[in-house]
PDB file of C-alpha atoms in Angstrom:
ATOM      1  CA  UNK U   8     121.556 -81.598  15.211  1.00 76.00           C
ATOM      2  CA  UNK U   9     120.739 -77.938  14.674  1.00 86.00           C
ATOM      3  CA  UNK U  10     121.062 -76.286  11.276  1.00 90.00           C
ATOM      4  CA  UNK U  11     124.020 -74.100  12.290  1.00 91.00           C
ATOM      5  CA  UNK U  12     126.068 -77.086  13.452  1.00 93.00           C
ATOM      6  CA  UNK U  13     125.215 -79.027  10.312  1.00 94.00           C
ATOM      7  CA  UNK U  14     126.380 -76.130   8.144  1.00 94.00           C
ATOM      8  CA  UNK U  15     129.653 -75.991  10.077  1.00 94.00           C
ATOM      9  CA  UNK U  16     130.269 -79.688   9.478  1.00 96.00           C
ATOM     10  CA  UNK U  17     129.450 -79.307   5.787  1.00 95.00           C
ATOM     11  CA  UNK U  18     132.434 -76.951   5.536  1.00 94.00           C
ATOM     12  CA  UNK U  19     134.876 -79.337   7.254  1.00 95.00           C
ATOM     13  CA  UNK U  20     136.492 -82.320   5.540  1.00 95.00           C
ATOM     14  CA  UNK U  21     136.326 -85.851   6.877  1.00 97.00           C
ATOM     15  CA  UNK U  22     140.114 -85.695   7.259  1.00 96.00           C
ATOM     16  CA  UNK U  23     139.857 -82.749   9.666  1.00 95.00           C
ATOM     17  CA  UNK U  24     137.111 -84.551  11.586  1.00 95.00           C
ATOM     18  CA  UNK U  25     139.186 -87.719  11.930  1.00 94.00           C
ATOM     19  CA  UNK U  26     142.137 -85.644  13.149  1.00 93.00           C
ATOM     20  CA  UNK U  27     139.908 -84.053  15.788  1.00 93.00           C
ATOM     21  CA  UNK U  28     138.555 -87.411  16.959  1.00 93.00           C
ATOM     22  CA  UNK U  29     142.099 -88.760  17.324  1.00 91.00           C
ATOM     23  CA  UNK U  30     143.296 -85.690  19.244  1.00 87.00           C
ATOM     24  CA  UNK U  31     140.283 -85.705  21.547  1.00 85.00           C
ATOM     25  CA  UNK U  32     140.252 -89.517  21.889  1.00 75.00           C
ATOM     26  CA  UNK U  33     136.507 -89.448  21.377  1.00 59.00           C
ATOM     27  CA  UNK U  34     135.998 -92.691  19.480  1.00 54.00           C
ATOM     28  CA  UNK U  35     133.071 -94.349  21.190  1.00 48.00           C
ATOM     29  CA  UNK U  36     135.029 -97.087  23.024  1.00 51.00           C
ATOM     30  CA  UNK U  37     138.437 -95.436  23.329  1.00 51.00           C
ATOM     31  CA  UNK U  38     140.041 -97.092  20.296  1.00 57.00           C
ATOM     32  CA  UNK U  39     141.927 -94.864  17.899  1.00 75.00           C
ATOM     33  CA  UNK U  40     140.008 -95.282  14.660  1.00 85.00           C
ATOM     34  CA  UNK U  41     139.452 -91.555  14.130  1.00 90.00           C
ATOM     35  CA  UNK U  42     135.815 -92.410  13.475  1.00 93.00           C
ATOM     36  CA  UNK U  43     136.738 -93.911  10.091  1.00 94.00           C
ATOM     37  CA  UNK U  44     134.204 -96.344   8.633  1.00 95.00           C
ATOM     38  CA  UNK U  45     136.867 -98.345   6.808  1.00 92.00           C
ATOM     39  CA  UNK U  46     137.367 -99.439   3.216  1.00 92.00           C
ATOM     40  CA  UNK U  47     134.534 -97.463   1.603  1.00 96.00           C
ATOM     41  CA  UNK U  48     134.496 -95.648  -1.736  1.00 97.00           C
ATOM     42  CA  UNK U  49     132.160 -93.005  -3.096  1.00 98.00           C
ATOM     43  CA  UNK U  50     130.322 -94.488  -6.099  1.00 98.00           C
ATOM     44  CA  UNK U  51     127.738 -91.725  -6.639  1.00 98.00           C
ATOM     45  CA  UNK U  52     127.129 -88.960  -7.673  1.00 98.00           C
ATOM     46  CA  UNK U  53     130.689 -89.453  -9.038  1.00 98.00           C
ATOM     47  CA  UNK U  54     133.237 -92.191  -8.532  1.00 97.00           C
ATOM     48  CA  UNK U  55     135.854 -91.013  -6.043  1.00 96.00           C
ATOM     49  CA  UNK U  56     135.600 -87.419  -7.283  1.00 97.00           C
ATOM     50  CA  UNK U  57     133.747 -84.165  -6.807  1.00 96.00           C
ATOM     51  CA  UNK U  58     132.743 -81.966  -3.887  1.00 96.00           C
ATOM     52  CA  UNK U  59     129.786 -83.956  -2.538  1.00 97.00           C
ATOM     53  CA  UNK U  60     129.616 -83.935   1.264  1.00 97.00           C
ATOM     54  CA  UNK U  61     126.748 -85.310   3.329  1.00 98.00           C
ATOM     55  CA  UNK U  62     126.089 -84.832   7.045  1.00 98.00           C
ATOM     56  CA  UNK U  63     123.334 -86.330   9.136  1.00 97.00           C
ATOM     57  CA  UNK U  64     122.257 -88.612  11.964  1.00 97.00           C
ATOM     58  CA  UNK U  65     122.625 -92.291  11.167  1.00 98.00           C
ATOM     59  CA  UNK U  66     119.828 -94.832  10.752  1.00 98.00           C
ATOM     60  CA  UNK U  67     121.331 -98.315  10.861  1.00 98.00           C
ATOM     61  CA  UNK U  68     120.351-101.550   9.106  1.00 98.00           C
ATOM     62  CA  UNK U  69     121.846-104.947   9.913  1.00 98.00           C
ATOM     63  CA  UNK U  70     121.606-107.420   7.047  1.00 98.00           C
ATOM     64  CA  UNK U  71     121.886-111.181   7.395  1.00 97.00           C
ATOM     65  CA  UNK U  72     122.177-114.127   5.014  1.00 97.00           C
ATOM     66  CA  UNK U  73     118.957-115.026   3.224  1.00 95.00           C
ATOM     67  CA  UNK U  74     119.311-118.540   4.661  1.00 95.00           C
ATOM     68  CA  UNK U  75     119.291-117.234   8.250  1.00 95.00           C
ATOM     69  CA  UNK U  76     116.188-118.665   9.895  1.00 93.00           C
ATOM     70  CA  UNK U  77     116.796-117.333  13.391  1.00 96.00           C
ATOM     71  CA  UNK U  78     117.289-113.553  13.026  1.00 95.00           C
ATOM     72  CA  UNK U  79     114.207-111.311  13.187  1.00 95.00           C
ATOM     73  CA  UNK U  80     112.474-109.880  10.128  1.00 95.00           C
ATOM     74  CA  UNK U  81     111.515-106.181  10.224  1.00 96.00           C
ATOM     75  CA  UNK U  82     107.867-105.480   9.438  1.00 95.00           C
ATOM     76  CA  UNK U  83     108.782-102.302   7.498  1.00 96.00           C
ATOM     77  CA  UNK U  84     111.100-101.989   4.501  1.00 97.00           C
ATOM     78  CA  UNK U  85     114.297-100.311   5.678  1.00 97.00           C
ATOM     79  CA  UNK U  86     114.017 -97.491   3.118  1.00 98.00           C
ATOM     80  CA  UNK U  87     110.487 -96.693   4.273  1.00 97.00           C
ATOM     81  CA  UNK U  88     111.615 -96.814   7.903  1.00 98.00           C
ATOM     82  CA  UNK U  89     114.496 -94.332   7.498  1.00 98.00           C
ATOM     83  CA  UNK U  90     113.569 -90.783   8.588  1.00 97.00           C
ATOM     84  CA  UNK U  91     114.241 -87.851   6.298  1.00 94.00           C
ATOM     85  CA  UNK U  92     117.504 -85.901   6.773  1.00 95.00           C
ATOM     86  CA  UNK U  93     119.185 -89.096   8.034  1.00 98.00           C
ATOM     87  CA  UNK U  94     121.996 -91.135   6.456  1.00 98.00           C
ATOM     88  CA  UNK U  95     121.399 -94.871   6.175  1.00 98.00           C
ATOM     89  CA  UNK U  96     124.221 -97.182   7.285  1.00 98.00           C
ATOM     90  CA  UNK U  97     123.950-100.835   6.234  1.00 98.00           C
ATOM     91  CA  UNK U  98     126.078-103.735   7.488  1.00 97.00           C
ATOM     92  CA  UNK U  99     126.286-106.877   5.330  1.00 97.00           C
ATOM     93  CA  UNK U 100     127.830-110.253   6.275  1.00 95.00           C
ATOM     94  CA  UNK U 101     131.447-110.589   5.143  1.00 90.00           C
ATOM     95  CA  UNK U 102     132.083-112.370   1.853  1.00 92.00           C
ATOM     96  CA  UNK U 103     128.714-111.591   0.242  1.00 95.00           C
ATOM     97  CA  UNK U 104     129.339-110.522  -3.363  1.00 96.00           C
ATOM     98  CA  UNK U 105     125.765-109.442  -4.057  1.00 97.00           C
ATOM     99  CA  UNK U 106     124.608-105.840  -3.835  1.00 97.00           C
ATOM    100  CA  UNK U 107     122.353-104.800  -1.009  1.00 97.00           C
ATOM    101  CA  UNK U 108     121.341-101.445  -2.541  1.00 98.00           C
ATOM    102  CA  UNK U 109     119.987-100.692  -6.013  1.00 97.00           C
ATOM    103  CA  UNK U 110     118.467 -97.927  -8.087  1.00 97.00           C
ATOM    104  CA  UNK U 111     114.898 -98.261  -6.805  1.00 97.00           C
ATOM    105  CA  UNK U 112     116.137 -97.861  -3.248  1.00 98.00           C
ATOM    106  CA  UNK U 113     117.931 -94.630  -4.152  1.00 98.00           C
ATOM    107  CA  UNK U 114     114.745 -93.285  -5.715  1.00 98.00           C
ATOM    108  CA  UNK U 115     112.765 -94.148  -2.591  1.00 98.00           C
ATOM    109  CA  UNK U 116     115.374 -92.774  -0.216  1.00 98.00           C
ATOM    110  CA  UNK U 117     115.812 -89.514  -2.109  1.00 98.00           C
ATOM    111  CA  UNK U 118     112.051 -89.037  -2.240  1.00 98.00           C
ATOM    112  CA  UNK U 119     111.921 -89.424   1.548  1.00 97.00           C
ATOM    113  CA  UNK U 120     114.679 -86.839   2.042  1.00 97.00           C
ATOM    114  CA  UNK U 121     117.353 -89.325   3.102  1.00 98.00           C
ATOM    115  CA  UNK U 122     120.791 -87.715   2.666  1.00 97.00           C
ATOM    116  CA  UNK U 123     122.639 -90.776   1.361  1.00 98.00           C
ATOM    117  CA  UNK U 124     123.548 -94.398   2.050  1.00 98.00           C
ATOM    118  CA  UNK U 125     126.725 -95.913   3.506  1.00 98.00           C
ATOM    119  CA  UNK U 126     127.066 -99.635   2.815  1.00 98.00           C
ATOM    120  CA  UNK U 127     129.442-101.999   4.554  1.00 97.00           C
ATOM    121  CA  UNK U 128     128.899-104.205   1.509  1.00 96.00           C
ATOM    122  CA  UNK U 129     127.904-103.822  -2.136  1.00 97.00           C
ATOM    123  CA  UNK U 130     125.734-101.648  -4.364  1.00 98.00           C
ATOM    124  CA  UNK U 131     124.569-101.947  -7.974  1.00 98.00           C
ATOM    125  CA  UNK U 132     122.762 -99.857 -10.643  1.00 98.00           C
ATOM    126  CA  UNK U 133     125.482 -97.220 -10.557  1.00 98.00           C
ATOM    127  CA  UNK U 134     124.095 -95.278 -13.514  1.00 98.00           C
ATOM    128  CA  UNK U 135     120.729 -94.943 -11.793  1.00 98.00           C
ATOM    129  CA  UNK U 136     122.187 -93.510  -8.569  1.00 98.00           C
ATOM    130  CA  UNK U 137     124.270 -91.056 -10.580  1.00 98.00           C
ATOM    131  CA  UNK U 138     121.368 -90.023 -12.777  1.00 98.00           C
ATOM    132  CA  UNK U 139     119.411 -88.776  -9.760  1.00 98.00           C
ATOM    133  CA  UNK U 140     122.518 -87.574  -7.887  1.00 98.00           C
ATOM    134  CA  UNK U 141     121.986 -89.747  -4.827  1.00 98.00           C
ATOM    135  CA  UNK U 142     125.129 -90.200  -2.669  1.00 98.00           C
ATOM    136  CA  UNK U 143     126.196 -93.858  -2.360  1.00 98.00           C
ATOM    137  CA  UNK U 144     129.263 -95.002  -0.420  1.00 98.00           C
ATOM    138  CA  UNK U 145     130.081 -98.737  -0.428  1.00 98.00           C
ATOM    139  CA  UNK U 146     132.824-101.366  -0.209  1.00 96.00           C
ATOM    140  CA  UNK U 147     132.192-102.725  -3.714  1.00 96.00           C
ATOM    141  CA  UNK U 148     129.662-102.963  -6.532  1.00 96.00           C
ATOM    142  CA  UNK U 149     128.044-105.980  -8.162  1.00 97.00           C
ATOM    143  CA  UNK U 150     125.549-107.131 -10.784  1.00 97.00           C
ATOM    144  CA  UNK U 151     123.769-109.380  -8.253  1.00 97.00           C
ATOM    145  CA  UNK U 152     120.619-108.286  -6.456  1.00 94.00           C
ATOM    146  CA  UNK U 153     119.848-108.586  -2.780  1.00 93.00           C
ATOM    147  CA  UNK U 154     116.939-110.981  -2.333  1.00 88.00           C
ATOM    148  CA  UNK U 155     118.567-114.327  -3.141  1.00 93.00           C
ATOM    149  CA  UNK U 156     121.587-113.705  -0.937  1.00 96.00           C
ATOM    150  CA  UNK U 157     120.809-111.390   1.985  1.00 97.00           C
ATOM    151  CA  UNK U 158     117.854-109.891   3.809  1.00 97.00           C
ATOM    152  CA  UNK U 159     117.313-107.225   6.494  1.00 97.00           C
ATOM    153  CA  UNK U 160     117.371-108.454  10.081  1.00 97.00           C
ATOM    154  CA  UNK U 161     117.371-105.440  12.429  1.00 98.00           C
ATOM    155  CA  UNK U 162     116.746-101.711  12.085  1.00 98.00           C
ATOM    156  CA  UNK U 163     118.335 -98.916  14.125  1.00 97.00           C
ATOM    157  CA  UNK U 164     120.630-101.077  16.239  1.00 98.00           C
ATOM    158  CA  UNK U 165     124.308-100.567  17.193  1.00 97.00           C
ATOM    159  CA  UNK U 166     126.797-101.775  14.578  1.00 97.00           C
ATOM    160  CA  UNK U 167     130.463-102.739  14.831  1.00 93.00           C
ATOM    161  CA  UNK U 168     132.252-102.297  11.494  1.00 92.00           C
ATOM    162  CA  UNK U 169     135.511-104.232  10.968  1.00 88.00           C
ATOM    163  CA  UNK U 170     138.265-103.343   8.514  1.00 84.00           C
ATOM    164  CA  UNK U 171     139.203-105.616   5.620  1.00 74.00           C
ATOM    165  CA  UNK U 172     142.878-105.928   6.522  1.00 66.00           C
ATOM    166  CA  UNK U 173     145.020-105.957   9.620  1.00 62.00           C
ATOM    167  CA  UNK U 174     147.863-103.525  10.265  1.00 59.00           C
ATOM    168  CA  UNK U 175     151.215-105.247  10.712  1.00 67.00           C
ATOM    169  CA  UNK U 176     149.484-108.437  11.760  1.00 67.00           C
ATOM    170  CA  UNK U 177     147.440-106.632  14.422  1.00 69.00           C
ATOM    171  CA  UNK U 178     143.715-106.378  13.741  1.00 73.00           C
ATOM    172  CA  UNK U 179     142.485-102.832  13.120  1.00 80.00           C
ATOM    173  CA  UNK U 180     139.861-102.021  15.766  1.00 85.00           C
ATOM    174  CA  UNK U 181     136.197-102.090  14.800  1.00 88.00           C
ATOM    175  CA  UNK U 182     134.401 -98.777  14.339  1.00 92.00           C
ATOM    176  CA  UNK U 183     131.282 -98.469  16.483  1.00 92.00           C
ATOM    177  CA  UNK U 184     128.211 -96.885  14.888  1.00 96.00           C
ATOM    178  CA  UNK U 185     125.195 -96.194  17.081  1.00 96.00           C
ATOM    179  CA  UNK U 186     121.766 -94.959  15.969  1.00 97.00           C
ATOM    180  CA  UNK U 187     121.693 -91.175  16.134  1.00 94.00           C
ATOM    181  CA  UNK U 188     125.459 -90.732  15.807  1.00 97.00           C
ATOM    182  CA  UNK U 189     126.467 -88.213  13.143  1.00 97.00           C
ATOM    183  CA  UNK U 190     128.015 -89.460   9.911  1.00 98.00           C
ATOM    184  CA  UNK U 191     129.993 -87.204   7.569  1.00 98.00           C
ATOM    185  CA  UNK U 192     131.000 -88.467   4.109  1.00 98.00           C
ATOM    186  CA  UNK U 193     132.957 -86.938   1.248  1.00 98.00           C
ATOM    187  CA  UNK U 194     135.457 -87.997  -1.402  1.00 97.00           C
ATOM    188  CA  UNK U 195     137.976 -89.013   1.286  1.00 97.00           C
ATOM    189  CA  UNK U 196     135.593 -91.404   3.028  1.00 97.00           C
ATOM    190  CA  UNK U 197     133.060 -91.648   5.852  1.00 97.00           C
ATOM    191  CA  UNK U 198     133.525 -90.874   9.546  1.00 97.00           C
ATOM    192  CA  UNK U 199     131.175 -91.260  12.499  1.00 96.00           C
ATOM    193  CA  UNK U 200     130.999 -88.834  15.418  1.00 95.00           C
ATOM    194  CA  UNK U 201     129.439 -89.888  18.759  1.00 93.00           C
ATOM    195  CA  UNK U 202     126.121 -88.069  19.112  1.00 93.00           C
ATOM    196  CA  UNK U 203     127.028 -86.342  22.367  1.00 91.00           C
ATOM    197  CA  UNK U 204     130.408 -85.090  21.099  1.00 92.00           C
ATOM    198  CA  UNK U 205     129.479 -83.462  17.799  1.00 94.00           C
ATOM    199  CA  UNK U 206     129.913 -79.822  18.796  1.00 94.00           C
ATOM    200  CA  UNK U 207     133.255 -80.447  20.510  1.00 93.00           C
ATOM    201  CA  UNK U 208     134.563 -82.354  17.486  1.00 94.00           C
ATOM    202  CA  UNK U 209     133.322 -79.689  15.052  1.00 95.00           C
ATOM    203  CA  UNK U 210     135.100 -76.928  16.983  1.00 94.00           C
ATOM    204  CA  UNK U 211     138.372 -78.859  17.161  1.00 92.00           C
ATOM    205  CA  UNK U 212     138.158 -79.797  13.472  1.00 94.00           C
ATOM    206  CA  UNK U 213     137.511 -76.170  12.519  1.00 92.00           C
ATOM    207  CA  UNK U 214     140.611 -75.063  14.436  1.00 91.00           C
ATOM    208  CA  UNK U 215     142.653 -77.758  12.713  1.00 90.00           C
ATOM    209  CA  UNK U 216     141.369 -76.660   9.309  1.00 90.00           C
ATOM    210  CA  UNK U 217     142.310 -73.024   9.981  1.00 91.00           C
ATOM    211  CA  UNK U 218     145.807 -73.992  11.158  1.00 89.00           C
ATOM    212  CA  UNK U 219     146.404 -76.114   8.059  1.00 88.00           C
ATOM    213  CA  UNK U 220     145.241 -73.231   5.855  1.00 90.00           C
ATOM    214  CA  UNK U 221     147.862 -70.975   7.466  1.00 89.00           C
ATOM    215  CA  UNK U 222     150.521 -73.649   6.996  1.00 90.00           C
ATOM    216  CA  UNK U 223     149.556 -74.084   3.349  1.00 91.00           C
ATOM    217  CA  UNK U 224     149.723 -70.337   2.735  1.00 92.00           C
ATOM    218  CA  UNK U 225     153.166 -70.112   4.340  1.00 89.00           C
ATOM    219  CA  UNK U 226     154.503 -73.038   2.283  1.00 92.00           C
ATOM    220  CA  UNK U 227     153.119 -71.499  -0.912  1.00 94.00           C
ATOM    221  CA  UNK U 228     154.975 -68.294  -0.048  1.00 91.00           C
ATOM    222  CA  UNK U 229     158.277 -70.161   0.242  1.00 91.00           C
ATOM    223  CA  UNK U 230     158.543 -71.329   3.843  1.00 86.00           C
ATOM    224  CA  UNK U 231     159.797 -74.894   4.336  1.00 91.00           C
ATOM    225  CA  UNK U 232     157.247 -77.543   5.262  1.00 92.00           C
ATOM    226  CA  UNK U 233     158.927 -78.452   8.562  1.00 90.00           C
ATOM    227  CA  UNK U 234     159.331 -74.787   9.528  1.00 89.00           C
ATOM    228  CA  UNK U 235     155.729 -73.951   8.712  1.00 88.00           C
ATOM    229  CA  UNK U 236     154.362 -76.920  10.623  1.00 86.00           C
ATOM    230  CA  UNK U 237     156.512 -76.126  13.626  1.00 86.00           C
ATOM    231  CA  UNK U 238     155.501 -72.471  13.597  1.00 84.00           C
ATOM    232  CA  UNK U 239     151.748 -72.923  13.326  1.00 85.00           C
ATOM    233  CA  UNK U 240     151.041 -76.306  14.879  1.00 80.00           C
ATOM    234  CA  UNK U 241     153.159 -75.702  17.935  1.00 71.00           C
TER     235      UNK U 241
END
């Protein structure tokens, strides 16, 4: 991803990106997830607050239970394997209450130039991540460490991220995350953009942002919400 495109995405919210993915129907397998990596919260540098936004290609890590004797074992620690300027995405087996990311990992990742970590699971050592300003997005946090409960199994492989809850009894579709896809995270959440669709999504999201800014200005000047939306979105 070139520097100009990255700068454009840094100016666009995850909400605008999700809207663009829905309009363009560009989720990787045709499902309408809007690229959302579900049920995550920003834990660092602040908890669910601030203007932090990270953009970068994804490096994936699939974790497995520590008791798993059949899955492979990477020869390199996942932090050491992650290239600089990337965002690490970790998937953890459902139901694990332990953290899979701690303060030492944030130090190592930041030193390597990693942009942040997105965890489909837990983190710990919140004060340490915040002290160094390293972006951490996760499902939950814990006091428990990784080693006794989970271990890495595969690096840079496709992931399929399920949601915690169904919608009206119908399962929410999984979000597909492939190595090299672009992840954007901010206070509203994390979204993934297919690698070959990034420029198209960025342009659509920018148009959507500009339209909403015009609508907001018109509403602030006294126009009704319905009238403003009809005028500018139509």
